[in-house]
Amino acid sequence: MTGRRSFLKTTALAALAAAGLPALGASAAPAPLPVRRFGEAFVVNGWILTARDLEALRLHDT
Amino acid sequence: MILDAGTAERSAFAEPFDVCIIGAGPAGITLARRLASAGAGVALMEGGDLDFSNDSQDLYTGRISGLDYFPLDAVRLRYLGGSSNHWAGACRELDAHDFEPRPHHPWSGWPIGKEDLDPYQGEVARILRLDGGNFPDPPLRRDSDDFRRILYRDSRPPLRFGEAFHDEIAASDAIRLALNANLVDLRLDDTLGTVTEARFRSLEADDPGFAVRARAYVLCAGGLENPRILLNARSQIPAGIGNQHDLVGRFFCEHPYMRVGEVVFEERFFATEYHAPTPDFLDAYEVLDFNLQLLADRPRTRQPLSLPKEVAREAVCVAPFTERLAQRVVGNTLSCADDLGLRAYFERREMPEDFSGFAAIQFEQALDPSNRVRLAAERDALGLQRIVLDWRLDDLDRRTMRTAVLHFGMLLADQGIGRVRVTDWILEDDFQAGNAAGDLSGSYHHMCTTRMSDDPRRGVVDRDCRVHGTSNLYAGGSSVFATAGHATPTFTILQLALRLGDHLDETLLG
């Protein structure tokens, strides 16, 4: 599980950094990232994610 | 026997042959060797020389219309061995479902099946110096109804047909290989159904040329040149030979290759992996066949190293010469390459790049008659019209690409491999943007331009590779593919060449 948590954190940081947003846990509240749905896949800032990824990254299907 | 058609040696081609093969690339050389083994007299006519020359290569110059494509004089090579001279060596056969007609893919379906090519699998593997004759695919990490892992096998180093078979052909009594023999016309009998002679000349301006007569003629000049030859053969039929239904050159297919985007791996990832859809997936989503490639950022040769082995390597490699020699003599050889040893071991343990890579897709292109090789107004040094290649992708290609990428992204998550970030233009279906960005290209594979069908209104050659409307003119190579599949074409080209050899053996010699 450590590897998976590390991976998800990496993914989240990469997604936020690419969007020019502060990292998770930073003082400023991040603006919500647009989530596009394609069937069972969710695309956030270009990353193809699962519903479990959204939950782990605290992102929401908009 | 190898002769130069630009000299008096052309007199060696005065006597009629059993078979005249035009083009000495993988298909032509494989067919010539197969026929020679059956005792046939073969004229193997190569337009180029033993090595590359600008004058010969210039005959391949042409124009592009549609998407950006590579220069037509760079995507193929015109000298002995043909395009095997720049082949990368990746081999895979077509799958059984690639031969089947699919309702969602207009024009699809071969008149033959995989079972017709399977008997040649072992022989092709031997020619290409692959291990064994079959393709055992590795399992997925977790079962999936949609995808399977596939394997490409490599001809290593890639077989250069000209170099590999030069000496055999030179020593052969059955094969007469002519260099610098450029085909300029095919002459037909009064019925316009039988080729009576093929006319050749060198690049010398005042060369009157010479004729080669044979019982059968086979075009093995590649997927762009085979249709060009037929369309230029207009001395008796204005539309060209085999073009009674305006199909010669149509249905040009490439294997579009696109870099999908970056990948973050869950675990350290060193290798290259290939995945392909299951037949059920293709039917359910009504898409074309494809493969998705997963590649680590570092070259595949950067495998994890063993600490004890690298310690041993250090000891051996710093030892005096006699000790290193002794190690070799007794067979305990450890390579002392610069990128190995203890330093490499510790560097590789810390490589953060091992967790990143990229994904790429290569897919079967939709059959579209408007994608075509046609004649240009410009003429080459031999007076033959050059070509224009019309190359575009259509809605089925777009649906295939987007469906493949999205499901592959989910597969990587389901398999615990990682996540992929796709390039914007893929989700926007904007091929032009991808093409302009250099993310979308072809694979140097030219297929389907004289495609195989038993129906002359749907194809140029029949199941025996014979040009419809003729009795003794055949085509070999990837121009006869009825559909492209996703696999690299060389393995199938050789299977078809051996099968054509069997057919000519039975009908001409048997």
Coordinates of N, CA, C and O in Angstrom, one line a residue, chain A:
Chain A
M1 N 0.8 -1.2 0.0 CA 0.0 0.0 0.0 C 0.8 1.3 0.0 O 0.5 2.3 -0.5
T2 N 2.1 1.2 0.5 CA 2.9 2.3 0.6 C 3.2 2.8 -0.8 O 3.1 4.0 -1.1
G3 N 3.5 1.9 -1.7 CA 3.8 2.2 -3.1 C 2.6 2.9 -3.8 O 2.8 3.8 -4.5
R4 N 1.4 2.4 -3.5 CA 0.2 2.9 -4.1 C 0.0 4.3 -3.6 O -0.3 5.2 -4.4
R5 N 0.1 4.5 -2.3 CA -0.1 5.9 -1.8 C 0.9 6.9 -2.4 O 0.6 8.0 -2.7
S6 N 2.2 6.4 -2.4 CA 3.2 7.2 -3.0 C 2.9 7.6 -4.5 O 3.1 8.7 -4.9
F7 N 2.4 6.6 -5.2 CA 2.1 6.8 -6.6 C 1.0 7.8 -6.7 O 1.0 8.8 -7.5
L8 N -0.1 7.7 -5.9 CA -1.2 8.6 -6.0 C -0.8 10.0 -5.6 O -1.2 11.0 -6.2
K9 N 0.1 10.1 -4.6 CA 0.6 11.4 -4.2 C 1.4 12.0 -5.4 O 1.2 13.2 -5.7
T10 N 2.2 11.2 -6.0 CA 3.0 11.7 -7.2 C 2.0 12.2 -8.3 O 2.2 13.2 -8.9
T11 N 1.0 11.4 -8.5 CA 0.1 11.7 -9.6 C -0.6 13.1 -9.3 O -0.8 13.9 -10.1
A12 N -1.0 13.2 -8.0 CA -1.8 14.4 -7.6 C -0.8 15.6 -7.7 O -1.2 16.6 -8.3
L13 N 0.4 15.5 -7.3 CA 1.3 16.6 -7.3 C 1.6 17.0 -8.8 O 1.6 18.2 -9.1
A14 N 1.8 16.0 -9.6 CA 2.0 16.2 -11.0 C 0.9 17.0 -11.6 O 1.0 17.9 -12.4
A15 N -0.3 16.5 -11.3 CA -1.5 17.1 -11.9 C -1.7 18.5 -11.4 O -1.9 19.4 -12.2
L16 N -1.4 18.8 -10.2 CA -1.6 20.1 -9.6 C -0.5 21.0 -10.2 O -0.8 22.2 -10.5
A17 N 0.7 20.5 -10.2 CA 1.8 21.4 -10.7 C 1.6 21.7 -12.1 O 1.8 22.9 -12.5
A18 N 1.2 20.8 -12.9 CA 0.9 21.1 -14.3 C -0.2 22.1 -14.5 O -0.2 22.8 -15.5
A19 N -1.1 22.1 -13.6 CA -2.2 23.1 -13.7 C -1.8 24.4 -13.0 O -2.6 25.3 -13.0
G20 N -0.6 24.5 -12.5 CA -0.2 25.8 -11.9 C -0.8 26.0 -10.5 O -0.9 27.1 -10.1
L21 N -1.2 24.9 -9.9 CA -1.9 25.1 -8.6 C -1.0 24.6 -7.5 O 0.0 23.9 -7.7
P22 N -1.2 25.1 -6.3 CA -0.4 24.7 -5.1 C -0.6 23.2 -4.8 O -1.6 22.7 -5.1
A23 N 0.4 22.7 -4.1 CA 0.3 21.3 -3.8 C -0.7 21.0 -2.7 O -1.1 21.9 -2.0
L24 N -1.1 19.7 -2.6 CA -2.1 19.4 -1.6 C -1.5 19.7 -0.2 O -0.3 19.5 0.1
G25 N -2.3 20.2 0.7 CA -1.8 20.5 2.0 C -1.3 22.0 2.1 O -1.0 22.4 3.2
A26 N -1.1 22.6 1.0 CA -0.6 24.0 1.0 C -1.7 24.9 1.6 O -2.9 24.5 1.6
S27 N -1.4 26.1 2.0 CA -2.3 26.9 2.7 C -3.5 27.4 1.8 O -4.6 27.5 2.3
A28 N -3.1 27.8 0.6 CA -4.2 28.3 -0.3 C -5.1 27.2 -0.8 O -4.6 26.1 -1.1
A29 N -6.4 27.3 -0.8 CA -7.3 26.3 -1.3 C -7.2 26.2 -2.8 O -7.3 27.2 -3.5
P30 N -6.9 25.0 -3.3 CA -6.8 24.8 -4.8 C -8.2 25.0 -5.4 O -9.2 24.6 -4.9
A31 N -8.1 25.6 -6.6 CA -9.3 25.7 -7.4 C -9.7 24.3 -7.9 O -8.8 23.5 -8.1
P32 N -11.0 24.0 -8.0 CA -11.3 22.6 -8.5 C -10.9 22.4 -9.9 O -10.9 23.3 -10.7
L33 N -10.4 21.2 -10.1 CA -9.9 20.8 -11.5 C -11.1 20.3 -12.3 O -11.9 19.5 -11.7
P34 N -11.2 20.7 -13.5 CA -12.3 20.1 -14.3 C -12.1 18.6 -14.5 O -11.0 18.2 -14.8
V35 N -13.2 17.9 -14.4 CA -13.1 16.4 -14.6 C -14.1 16.1 -15.7 O -15.2 16.4 -15.7
R36 N -13.5 15.4 -16.7 CA -14.3 15.0 -17.9 C -14.5 13.5 -17.8 O -13.6 12.8 -17.6
R37 N -15.7 13.1 -18.1 CA -16.0 11.7 -18.0 C -16.1 11.1 -19.4 O -16.8 11.6 -20.3
F38 N -15.5 10.0 -19.6 CA -15.6 9.2 -20.9 C -15.9 7.7 -20.5 O -15.0 7.0 -20.2
G39 N -17.2 7.4 -20.4 CA -17.6 6.1 -19.9 C -17.1 5.9 -18.5 O -17.4 6.7 -17.6
E40 N -16.3 4.8 -18.3 CA -15.8 4.6 -16.9 C -14.5 5.4 -16.6 O -14.1 5.4 -15.5
A41 N -14.0 6.0 -17.6 CA -12.8 6.8 -17.4 C -13.0 8.2 -17.0 O -14.0 8.8 -17.5
F42 N -12.2 8.8 -16.2 CA -12.3 10.2 -15.9 C -11.0 10.9 -16.3 O -9.9 10.3 -16.1
V43 N -11.1 12.0 -17.0 CA -9.9 12.7 -17.5 C -9.7 14.0 -16.7 O -10.6 14.8 -16.7
V44 N -8.6 14.1 -16.0 CA -8.3 15.3 -15.2 C -7.0 15.8 -15.6 O -6.0 15.1 -15.5
N45 N -7.0 17.0 -16.2 CA -5.8 17.6 -16.7 C -5.0 16.6 -17.6 O -3.8 16.5 -17.5
G46 N -5.7 15.9 -18.4 CA -5.1 14.9 -19.3 C -4.9 13.5 -18.7 O -4.7 12.6 -19.5
W47 N -4.9 13.4 -17.4 CA -4.6 12.0 -16.8 C -5.9 11.2 -16.9 O -7.0 11.7 -16.5
I48 N -5.8 10.0 -17.3 CA -6.9 9.1 -17.3 C -6.9 8.4 -16.0 O -6.0 7.6 -15.6
L49 N -8.0 8.6 -15.2 CA -8.1 8.1 -13.9 C -9.4 7.3 -13.7 O -10.3 7.4 -14.5
T50 N -9.3 6.5 -12.6 CA -10.5 5.7 -12.3 C -11.3 6.4 -11.2 O -10.9 7.4 -10.6
A51 N -12.5 5.9 -10.9 CA -13.4 6.5 -9.9 C -12.6 6.4 -8.5 O -12.7 7.4 -7.7
R52 N -11.9 5.4 -8.3 CA -11.1 5.3 -7.1 C -10.0 6.3 -7.0 O -9.7 6.8 -5.9
D53 N -9.4 6.6 -8.1 CA -8.4 7.7 -8.1 C -9.0 9.0 -7.7 O -8.4 9.8 -7.0
L54 N -10.2 9.3 -8.3 CA -10.9 10.6 -8.0 C -11.1 10.7 -6.5 O -10.8 11.7 -5.9
E55 N -11.5 9.6 -5.9 CA -11.8 9.6 -4.5 C -10.5 9.8 -3.7 O -10.5 10.6 -2.8
A56 N -9.5 9.1 -4.1 CA -8.2 9.2 -3.4 C -7.6 10.6 -3.5 O -7.0 11.1 -2.6
L57 N -7.8 11.2 -4.7 CA -7.3 12.5 -4.9 C -8.2 13.7 -4.5 O -7.9 14.8 -4.7
R58 N -9.3 13.3 -4.0 CA -10.4 14.2 -3.5 C -10.8 15.1 -4.7 O -11.0 16.3 -4.5
L59 N -10.9 14.5 -5.8 CA -11.5 15.2 -7.0 C -12.9 14.8 -7.2 O -13.3 13.7 -6.7
H60 N -13.7 15.6 -7.8 CA -15.1 15.3 -8.0 C -15.5 15.4 -9.5 O -15.0 16.2 -10.2
D61 N -16.3 14.4 -9.9 CA -16.8 14.4 -11.2 C -17.7 15.6 -11.4 O -18.8 15.7 -10.8
T62 N -17.3 16.6 -12.2 CA -18.1 17.8 -12.4 C -18.9 17.7 -13.7 O -19.3 18.6 -14.3

